[in-house]
XYZ file of N, CA and C in Angstrom:
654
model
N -24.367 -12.297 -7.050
C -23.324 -11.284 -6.955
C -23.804 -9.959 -7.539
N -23.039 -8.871 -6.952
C -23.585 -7.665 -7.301
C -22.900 -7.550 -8.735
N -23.477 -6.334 -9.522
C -21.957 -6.102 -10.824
C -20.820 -6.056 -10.322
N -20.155 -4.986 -9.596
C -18.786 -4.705 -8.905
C -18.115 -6.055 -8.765
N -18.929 -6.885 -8.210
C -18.336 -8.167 -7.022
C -18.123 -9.008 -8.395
N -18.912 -9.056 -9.330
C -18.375 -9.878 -10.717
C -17.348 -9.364 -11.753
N -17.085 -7.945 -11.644
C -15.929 -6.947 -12.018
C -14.644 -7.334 -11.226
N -14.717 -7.657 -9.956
C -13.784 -7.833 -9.105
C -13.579 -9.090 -9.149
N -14.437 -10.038 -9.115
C -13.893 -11.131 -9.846
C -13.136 -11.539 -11.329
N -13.557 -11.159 -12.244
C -12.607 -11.148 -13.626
C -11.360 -10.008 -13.462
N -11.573 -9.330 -12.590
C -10.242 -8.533 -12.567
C -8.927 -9.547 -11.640
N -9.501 -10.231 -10.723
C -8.792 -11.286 -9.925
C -8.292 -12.276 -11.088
N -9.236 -12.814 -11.512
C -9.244 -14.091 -12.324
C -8.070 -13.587 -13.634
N -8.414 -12.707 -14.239
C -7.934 -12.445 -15.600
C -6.599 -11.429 -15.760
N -6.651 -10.500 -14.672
C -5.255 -9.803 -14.655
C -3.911 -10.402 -13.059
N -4.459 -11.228 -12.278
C -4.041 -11.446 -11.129
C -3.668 -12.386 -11.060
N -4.525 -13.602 -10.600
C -4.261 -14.867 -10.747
C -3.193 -15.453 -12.532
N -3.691 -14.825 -13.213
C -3.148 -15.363 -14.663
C -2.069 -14.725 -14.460
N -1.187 -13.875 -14.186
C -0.103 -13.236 -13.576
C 1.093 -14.049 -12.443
N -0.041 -14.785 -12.240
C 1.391 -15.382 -11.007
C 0.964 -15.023 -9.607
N -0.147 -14.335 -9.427
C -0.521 -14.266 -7.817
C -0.965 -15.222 -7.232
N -0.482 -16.451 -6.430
C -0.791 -17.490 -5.948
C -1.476 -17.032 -4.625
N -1.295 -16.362 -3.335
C -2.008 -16.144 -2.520
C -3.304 -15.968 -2.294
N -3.940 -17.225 -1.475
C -5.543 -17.551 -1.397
C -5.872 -16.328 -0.755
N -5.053 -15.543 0.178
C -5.774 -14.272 0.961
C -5.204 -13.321 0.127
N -4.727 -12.915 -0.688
C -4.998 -11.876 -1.497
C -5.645 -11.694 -2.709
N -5.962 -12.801 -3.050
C -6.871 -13.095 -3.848
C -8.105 -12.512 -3.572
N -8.797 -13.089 -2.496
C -9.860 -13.542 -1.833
C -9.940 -11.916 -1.346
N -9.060 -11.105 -1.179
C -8.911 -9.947 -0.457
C -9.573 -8.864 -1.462
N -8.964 -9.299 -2.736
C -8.838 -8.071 -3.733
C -10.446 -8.303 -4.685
N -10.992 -9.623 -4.345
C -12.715 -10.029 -4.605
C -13.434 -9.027 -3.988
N -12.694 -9.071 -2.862
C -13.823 -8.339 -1.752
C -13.689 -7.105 -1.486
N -12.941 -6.170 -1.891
C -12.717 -5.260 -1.620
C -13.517 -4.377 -3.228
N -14.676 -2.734 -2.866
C -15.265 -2.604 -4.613
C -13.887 -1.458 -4.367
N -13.253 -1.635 -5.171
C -11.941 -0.469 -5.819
C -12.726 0.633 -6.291
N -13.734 0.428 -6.763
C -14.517 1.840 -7.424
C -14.612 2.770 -6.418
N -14.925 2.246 -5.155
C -15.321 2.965 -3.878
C -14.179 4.158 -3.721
N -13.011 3.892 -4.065
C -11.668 4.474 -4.049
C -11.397 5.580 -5.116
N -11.681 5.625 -6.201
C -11.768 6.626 -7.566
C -12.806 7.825 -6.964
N -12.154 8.770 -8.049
C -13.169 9.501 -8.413
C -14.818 8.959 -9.030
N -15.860 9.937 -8.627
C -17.115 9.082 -9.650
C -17.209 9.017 -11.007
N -16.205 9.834 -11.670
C -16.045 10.083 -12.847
C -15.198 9.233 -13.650
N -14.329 8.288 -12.964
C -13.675 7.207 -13.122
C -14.286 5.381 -12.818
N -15.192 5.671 -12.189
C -15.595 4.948 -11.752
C -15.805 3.200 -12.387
N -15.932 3.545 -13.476
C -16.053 2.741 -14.672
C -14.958 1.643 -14.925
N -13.761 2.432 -14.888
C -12.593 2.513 -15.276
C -11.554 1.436 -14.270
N -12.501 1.408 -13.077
C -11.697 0.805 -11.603
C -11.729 -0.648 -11.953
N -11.581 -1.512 -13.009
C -11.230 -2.798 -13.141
C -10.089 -3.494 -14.147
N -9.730 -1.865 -14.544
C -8.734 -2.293 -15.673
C -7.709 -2.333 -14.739
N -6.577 -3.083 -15.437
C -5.034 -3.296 -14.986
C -4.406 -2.267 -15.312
N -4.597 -0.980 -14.722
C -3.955 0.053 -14.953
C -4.185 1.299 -13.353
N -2.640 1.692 -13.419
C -2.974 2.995 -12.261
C -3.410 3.909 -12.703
N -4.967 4.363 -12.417
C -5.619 6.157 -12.185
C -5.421 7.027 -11.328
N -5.537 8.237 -11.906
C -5.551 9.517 -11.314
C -6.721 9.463 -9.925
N -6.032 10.235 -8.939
C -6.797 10.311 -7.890
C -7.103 11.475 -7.105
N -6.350 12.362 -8.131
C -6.105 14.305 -7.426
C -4.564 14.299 -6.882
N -4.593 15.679 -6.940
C -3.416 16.096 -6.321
C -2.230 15.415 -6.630
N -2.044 15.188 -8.119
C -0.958 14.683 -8.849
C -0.494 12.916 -8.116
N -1.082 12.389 -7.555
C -1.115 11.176 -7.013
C -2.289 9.862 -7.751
N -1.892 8.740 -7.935
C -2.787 8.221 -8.435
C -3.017 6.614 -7.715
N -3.880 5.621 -7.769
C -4.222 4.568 -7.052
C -3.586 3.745 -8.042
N -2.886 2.603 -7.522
C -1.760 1.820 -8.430
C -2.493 0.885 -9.131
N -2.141 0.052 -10.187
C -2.748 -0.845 -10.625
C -2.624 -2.151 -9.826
N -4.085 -2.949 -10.015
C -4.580 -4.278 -9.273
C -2.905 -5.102 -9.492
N -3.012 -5.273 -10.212
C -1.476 -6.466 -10.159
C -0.371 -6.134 -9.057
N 0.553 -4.509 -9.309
C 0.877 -4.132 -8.476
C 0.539 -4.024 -7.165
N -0.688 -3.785 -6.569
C -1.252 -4.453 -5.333
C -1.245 -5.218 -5.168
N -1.630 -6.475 -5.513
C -1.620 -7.905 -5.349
C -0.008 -8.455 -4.891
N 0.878 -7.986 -5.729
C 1.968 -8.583 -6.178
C 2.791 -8.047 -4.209
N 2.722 -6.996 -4.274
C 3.122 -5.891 -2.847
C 2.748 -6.276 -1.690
N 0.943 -6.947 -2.309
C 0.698 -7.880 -0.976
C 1.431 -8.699 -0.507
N 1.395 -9.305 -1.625
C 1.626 -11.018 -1.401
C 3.360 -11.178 -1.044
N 3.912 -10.061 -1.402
C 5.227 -10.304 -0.611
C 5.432 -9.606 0.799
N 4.585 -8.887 1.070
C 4.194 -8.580 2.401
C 3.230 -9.542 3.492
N 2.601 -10.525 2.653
C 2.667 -11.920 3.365
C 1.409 -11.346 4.913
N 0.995 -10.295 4.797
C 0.233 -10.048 5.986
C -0.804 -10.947 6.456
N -0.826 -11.138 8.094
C -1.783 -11.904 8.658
C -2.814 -11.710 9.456
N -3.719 -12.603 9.503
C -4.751 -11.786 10.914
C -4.295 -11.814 11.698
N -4.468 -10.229 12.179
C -3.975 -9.406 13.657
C -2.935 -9.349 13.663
N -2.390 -8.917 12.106
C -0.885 -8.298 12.767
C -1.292 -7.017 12.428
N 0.254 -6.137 13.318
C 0.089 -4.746 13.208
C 0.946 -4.281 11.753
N 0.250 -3.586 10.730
C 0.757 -3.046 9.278
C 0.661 -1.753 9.306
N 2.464 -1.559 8.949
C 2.406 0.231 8.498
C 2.350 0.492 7.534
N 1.415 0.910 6.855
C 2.113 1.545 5.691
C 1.847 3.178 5.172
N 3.042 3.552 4.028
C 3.388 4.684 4.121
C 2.986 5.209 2.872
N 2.210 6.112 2.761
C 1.538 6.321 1.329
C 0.140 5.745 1.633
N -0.957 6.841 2.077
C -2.036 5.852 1.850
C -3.052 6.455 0.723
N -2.705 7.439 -0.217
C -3.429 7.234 -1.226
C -4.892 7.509 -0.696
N -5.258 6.808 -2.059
C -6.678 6.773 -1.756
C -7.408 5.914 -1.016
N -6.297 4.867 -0.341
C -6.468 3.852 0.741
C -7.266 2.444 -0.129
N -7.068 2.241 -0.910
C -7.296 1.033 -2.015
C -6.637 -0.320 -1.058
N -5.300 0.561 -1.261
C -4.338 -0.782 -0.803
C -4.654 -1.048 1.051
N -4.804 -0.127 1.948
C -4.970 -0.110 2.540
C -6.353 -1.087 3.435
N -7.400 -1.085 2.319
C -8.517 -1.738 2.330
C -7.964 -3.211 2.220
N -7.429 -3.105 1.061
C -6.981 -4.940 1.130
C -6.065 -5.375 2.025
N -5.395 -4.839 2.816
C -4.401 -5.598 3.565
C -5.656 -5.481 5.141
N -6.393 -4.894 4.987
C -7.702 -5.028 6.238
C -8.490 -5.801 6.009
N -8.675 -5.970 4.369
C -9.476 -7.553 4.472
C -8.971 -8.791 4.251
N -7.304 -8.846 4.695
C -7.231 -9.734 4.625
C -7.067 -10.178 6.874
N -6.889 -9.623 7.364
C -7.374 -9.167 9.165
C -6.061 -8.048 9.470
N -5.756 -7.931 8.757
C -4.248 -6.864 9.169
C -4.736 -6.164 10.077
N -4.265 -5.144 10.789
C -4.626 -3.778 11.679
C -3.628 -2.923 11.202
N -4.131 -1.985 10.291
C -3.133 -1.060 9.697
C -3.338 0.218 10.373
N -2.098 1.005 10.225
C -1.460 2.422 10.335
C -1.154 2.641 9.092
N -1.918 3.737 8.382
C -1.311 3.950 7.377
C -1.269 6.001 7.619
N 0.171 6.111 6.770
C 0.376 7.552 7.002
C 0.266 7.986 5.534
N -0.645 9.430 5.429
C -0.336 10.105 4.126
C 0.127 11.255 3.792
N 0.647 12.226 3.630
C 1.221 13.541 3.617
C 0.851 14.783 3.445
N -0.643 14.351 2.431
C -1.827 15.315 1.592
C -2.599 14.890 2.741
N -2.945 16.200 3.138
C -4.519 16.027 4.134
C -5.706 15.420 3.613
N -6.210 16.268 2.032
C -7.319 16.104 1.091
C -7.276 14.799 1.507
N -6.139 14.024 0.601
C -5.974 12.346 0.856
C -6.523 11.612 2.138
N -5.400 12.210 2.768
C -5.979 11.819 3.929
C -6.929 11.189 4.399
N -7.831 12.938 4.490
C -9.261 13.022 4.636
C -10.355 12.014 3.870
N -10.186 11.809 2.484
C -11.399 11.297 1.909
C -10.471 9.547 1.983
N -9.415 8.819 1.829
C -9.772 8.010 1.949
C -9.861 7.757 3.915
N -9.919 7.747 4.556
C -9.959 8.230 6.030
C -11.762 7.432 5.849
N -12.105 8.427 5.379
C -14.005 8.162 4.596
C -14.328 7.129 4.355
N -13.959 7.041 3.083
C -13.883 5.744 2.654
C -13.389 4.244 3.094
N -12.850 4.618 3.971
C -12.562 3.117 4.613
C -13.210 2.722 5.731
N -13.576 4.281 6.441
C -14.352 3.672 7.797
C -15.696 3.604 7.321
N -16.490 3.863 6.462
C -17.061 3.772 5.625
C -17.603 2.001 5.101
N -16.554 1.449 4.985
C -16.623 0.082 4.625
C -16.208 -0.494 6.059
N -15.998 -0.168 6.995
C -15.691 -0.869 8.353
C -14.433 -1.183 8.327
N -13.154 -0.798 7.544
C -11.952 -1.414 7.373
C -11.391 -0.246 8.580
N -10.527 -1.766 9.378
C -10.137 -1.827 10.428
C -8.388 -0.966 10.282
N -8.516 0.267 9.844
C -7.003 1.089 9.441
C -7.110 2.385 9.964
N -6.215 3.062 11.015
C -6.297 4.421 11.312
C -5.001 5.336 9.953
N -6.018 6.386 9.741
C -5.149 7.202 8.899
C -4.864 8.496 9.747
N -3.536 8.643 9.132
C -2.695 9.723 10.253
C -2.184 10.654 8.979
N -2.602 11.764 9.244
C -1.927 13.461 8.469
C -0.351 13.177 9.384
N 0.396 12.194 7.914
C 2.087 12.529 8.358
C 2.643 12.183 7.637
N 3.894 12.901 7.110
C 4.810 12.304 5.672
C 5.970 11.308 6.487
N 5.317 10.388 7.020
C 6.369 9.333 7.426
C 7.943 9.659 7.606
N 8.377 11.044 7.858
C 9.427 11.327 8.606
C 10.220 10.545 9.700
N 11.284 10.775 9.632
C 11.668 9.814 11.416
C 11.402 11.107 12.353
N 10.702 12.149 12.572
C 10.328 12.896 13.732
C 8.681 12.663 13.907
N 8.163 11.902 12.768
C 6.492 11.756 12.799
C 6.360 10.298 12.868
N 7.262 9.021 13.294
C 7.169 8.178 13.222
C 6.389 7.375 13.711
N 5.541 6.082 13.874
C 4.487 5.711 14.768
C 5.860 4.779 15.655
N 5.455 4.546 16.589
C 6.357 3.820 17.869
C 6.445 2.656 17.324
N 5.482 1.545 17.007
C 5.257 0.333 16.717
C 5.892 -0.485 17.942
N 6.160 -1.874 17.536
C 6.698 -2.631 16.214
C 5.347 -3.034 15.509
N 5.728 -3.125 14.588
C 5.192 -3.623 13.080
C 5.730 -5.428 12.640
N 4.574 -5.825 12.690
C 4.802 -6.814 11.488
C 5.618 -6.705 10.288
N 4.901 -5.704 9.668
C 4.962 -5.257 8.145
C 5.073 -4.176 7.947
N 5.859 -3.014 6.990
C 5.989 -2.373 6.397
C 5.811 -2.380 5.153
N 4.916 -1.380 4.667
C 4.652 -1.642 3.397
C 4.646 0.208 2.714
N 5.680 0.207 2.019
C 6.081 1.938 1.073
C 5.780 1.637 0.002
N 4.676 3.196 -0.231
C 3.942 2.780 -1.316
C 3.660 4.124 -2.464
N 5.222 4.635 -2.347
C 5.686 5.282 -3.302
C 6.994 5.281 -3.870
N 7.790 5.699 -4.659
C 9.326 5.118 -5.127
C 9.774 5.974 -3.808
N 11.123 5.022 -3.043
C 11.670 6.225 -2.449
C 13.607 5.974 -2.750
N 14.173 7.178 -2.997
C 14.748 7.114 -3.109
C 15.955 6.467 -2.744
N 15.901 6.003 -1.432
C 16.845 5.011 -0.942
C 16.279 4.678 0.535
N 16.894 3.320 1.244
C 15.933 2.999 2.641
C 16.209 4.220 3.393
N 14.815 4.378 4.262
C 14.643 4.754 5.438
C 15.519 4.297 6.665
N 15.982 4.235 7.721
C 16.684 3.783 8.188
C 15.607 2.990 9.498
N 14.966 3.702 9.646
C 13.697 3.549 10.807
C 12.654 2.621 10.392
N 12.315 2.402 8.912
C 11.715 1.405 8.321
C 11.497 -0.054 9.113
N 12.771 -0.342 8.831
C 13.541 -1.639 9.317
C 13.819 -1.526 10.932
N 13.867 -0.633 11.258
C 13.929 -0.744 12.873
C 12.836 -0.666 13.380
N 11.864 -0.665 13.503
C 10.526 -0.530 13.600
C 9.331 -2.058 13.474
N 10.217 -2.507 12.842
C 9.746 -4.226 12.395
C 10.225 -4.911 13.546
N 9.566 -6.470 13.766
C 9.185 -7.124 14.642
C 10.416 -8.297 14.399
N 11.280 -8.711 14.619
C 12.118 -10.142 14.518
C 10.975 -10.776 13.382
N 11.583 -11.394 12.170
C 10.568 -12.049 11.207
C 9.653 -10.715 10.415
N 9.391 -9.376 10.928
C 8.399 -8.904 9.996
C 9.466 -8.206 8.718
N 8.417 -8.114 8.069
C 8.698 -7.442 6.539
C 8.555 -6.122 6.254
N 9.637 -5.844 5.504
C 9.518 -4.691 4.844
C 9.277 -4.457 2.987
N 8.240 -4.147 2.241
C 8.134 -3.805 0.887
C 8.111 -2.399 0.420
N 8.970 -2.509 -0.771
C 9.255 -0.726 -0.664
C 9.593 -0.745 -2.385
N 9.069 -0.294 -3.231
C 9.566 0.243 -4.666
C 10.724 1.151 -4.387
N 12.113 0.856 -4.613
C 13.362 1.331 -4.333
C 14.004 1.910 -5.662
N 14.248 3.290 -6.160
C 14.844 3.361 -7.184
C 16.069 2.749 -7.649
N 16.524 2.322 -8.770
C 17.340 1.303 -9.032
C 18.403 2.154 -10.143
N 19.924 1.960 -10.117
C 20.982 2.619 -10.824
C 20.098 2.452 -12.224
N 19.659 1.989 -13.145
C 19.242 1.413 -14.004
C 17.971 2.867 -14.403
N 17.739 3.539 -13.459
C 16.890 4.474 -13.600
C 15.348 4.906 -13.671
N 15.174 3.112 -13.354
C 13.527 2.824 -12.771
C 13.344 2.499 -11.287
N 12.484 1.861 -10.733
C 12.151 0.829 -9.660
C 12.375 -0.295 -9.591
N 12.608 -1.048 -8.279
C 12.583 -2.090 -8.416
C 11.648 -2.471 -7.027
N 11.086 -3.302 -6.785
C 10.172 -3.870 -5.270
C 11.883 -4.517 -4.674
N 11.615 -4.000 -3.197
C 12.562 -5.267 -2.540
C 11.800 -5.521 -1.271
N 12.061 -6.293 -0.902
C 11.471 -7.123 0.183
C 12.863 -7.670 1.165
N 12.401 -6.904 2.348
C 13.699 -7.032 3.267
C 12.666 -7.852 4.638
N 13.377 -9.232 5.104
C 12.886 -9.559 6.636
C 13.626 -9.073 7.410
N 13.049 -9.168 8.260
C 14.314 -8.303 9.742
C 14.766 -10.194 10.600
N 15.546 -10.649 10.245
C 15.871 -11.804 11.182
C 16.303 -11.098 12.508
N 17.254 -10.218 13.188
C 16.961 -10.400 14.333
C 18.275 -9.252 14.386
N 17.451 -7.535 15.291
C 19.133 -6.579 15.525
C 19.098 -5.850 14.507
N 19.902 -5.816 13.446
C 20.249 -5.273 11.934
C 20.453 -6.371 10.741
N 20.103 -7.439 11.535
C 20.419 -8.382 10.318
C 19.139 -8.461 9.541
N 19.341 -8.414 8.458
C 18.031 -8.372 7.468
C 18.378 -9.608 5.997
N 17.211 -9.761 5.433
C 17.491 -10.839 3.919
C 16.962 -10.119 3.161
N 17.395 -9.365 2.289
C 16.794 -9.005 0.917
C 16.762 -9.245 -0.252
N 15.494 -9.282 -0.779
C 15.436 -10.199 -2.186
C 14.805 -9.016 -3.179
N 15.038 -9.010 -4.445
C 14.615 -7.988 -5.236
C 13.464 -8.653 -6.003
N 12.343 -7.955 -6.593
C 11.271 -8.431 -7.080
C 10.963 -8.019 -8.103
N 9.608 -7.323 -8.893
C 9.140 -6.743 -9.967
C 9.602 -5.299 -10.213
N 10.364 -5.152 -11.682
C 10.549 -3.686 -11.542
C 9.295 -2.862 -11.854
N 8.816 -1.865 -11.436
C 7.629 -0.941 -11.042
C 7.697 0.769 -11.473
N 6.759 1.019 -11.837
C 6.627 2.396 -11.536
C 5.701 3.031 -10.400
N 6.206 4.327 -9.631
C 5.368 4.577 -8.743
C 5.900 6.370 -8.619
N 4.709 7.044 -8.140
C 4.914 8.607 -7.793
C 6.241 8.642 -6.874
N 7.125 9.373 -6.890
C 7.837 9.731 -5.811
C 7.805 10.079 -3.725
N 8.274 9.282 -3.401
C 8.334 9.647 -2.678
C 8.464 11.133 -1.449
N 7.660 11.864 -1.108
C 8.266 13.428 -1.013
C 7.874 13.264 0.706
N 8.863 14.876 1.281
C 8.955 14.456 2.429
C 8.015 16.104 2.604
N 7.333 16.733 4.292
C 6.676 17.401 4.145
C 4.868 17.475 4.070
N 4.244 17.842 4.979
C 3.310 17.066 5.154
C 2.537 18.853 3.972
N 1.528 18.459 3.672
C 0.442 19.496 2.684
C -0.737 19.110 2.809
N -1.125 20.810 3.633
C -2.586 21.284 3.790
C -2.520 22.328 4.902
N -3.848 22.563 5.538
C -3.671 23.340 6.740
C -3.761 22.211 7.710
N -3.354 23.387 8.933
C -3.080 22.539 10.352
C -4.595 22.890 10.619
N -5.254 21.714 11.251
C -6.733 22.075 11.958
C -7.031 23.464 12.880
N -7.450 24.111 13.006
C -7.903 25.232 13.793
C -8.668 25.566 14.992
N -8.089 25.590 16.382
C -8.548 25.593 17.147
C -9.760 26.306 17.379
């Protein structure tokens, strides 16, 4: 094993698994995926602790548990189609591609965008990144398996859930009266009928609407 790949192992083993993450493919996902690749180089070091870093532009890459945990109730499979909204520095994005997902992920910051965009095709991960603040006028058509929001947002989307497949999922850090987050996890059984279950309370950047940067130039 390389260093990284033995970093990524005790980070599995010792903050993940000892946590309560039972899933063999997110496990197995978050081994394989080097998170350093995702940081700054100046952080680089730093990419195995159980903690969210800074990533620019007042946005930061969440901590391993919180990924894991987001996965694993997003339950993704090979060859389904995954949206998700917030792609960061595309960390998370990487793991739901190694576990066979085919992701859409949208981000709002071009910069973002742009470098994890890099970085993932870069590693061969199978995810198109799209310059869009997940608006319902910038929406992708789908259906979706999975939805996966991956900043607090202030209350559901309405298009979220319509956009999902009979059976697919939605995960979303939802602000809570209480004045934090909470994860909920909504299935779409079938129309508007949905099951929602509440999960880990969380912290995460805000949700903002509005896409930032320039428009490309003809």
């Amino acid at each position: 094993m390389t260093s990284w790949q033995n970093m990524a192992e005790r980070m599995v083993r010792e903050q993940i698994a000892a946590r309560g993450i039972r899933s063999e493919g997110v496990l197995k996902a978050m081994m394989s995926v080097p998170r350093h690749l995702f940081l700054p180089p100046s952080l680089e070091e730093s990419a195995w602790i159980d903690s969210p870093l800074p990533i620019g532009e007042d946005q930061t890459i969440s901590q391993p548990y919180i990924v894991a945990k987001m996965t694993e109730l997003l339950s993704p499979e090979e060859g389904e189609e995954i949206l998700e909204i917030g792609t960061g520095s595309g960390y998370q994005s990487a793991v739901l591609a190694a576990m066979g997902a085919r992701v859409t992920s949208l981000e709002r910051i071009r910069t973002l965008a742009e470098s994890s965009g890099k970085a993932l095709a870069g590693l061969g991960c199978a995810v198109k990144v799209l310059w869009s603040d997940g608006t319902e006028g910038g929406r992708p058509e789908g259906p979706f398996h999975g939805v996966l929001v991956t900043a607090a947002a202030p209350e559901l989307e309405e298009w979220w859930s319509e956009v999902l497949l009979p059976g697919g999922r939605l995960v979303v850090p939802l602000s809570v009266a209480s004045g934090g987050q909470r994860m909920l996890l909504r299935v779409k059984i079938r129309g508007k009928n949905y099951d929602d279950t509440w999960h880990d309370y969380c912290r995460f950047v805000p949700l903002l609407k509005g896409r930032r940067g320039q428009e490309t130039e003809e």
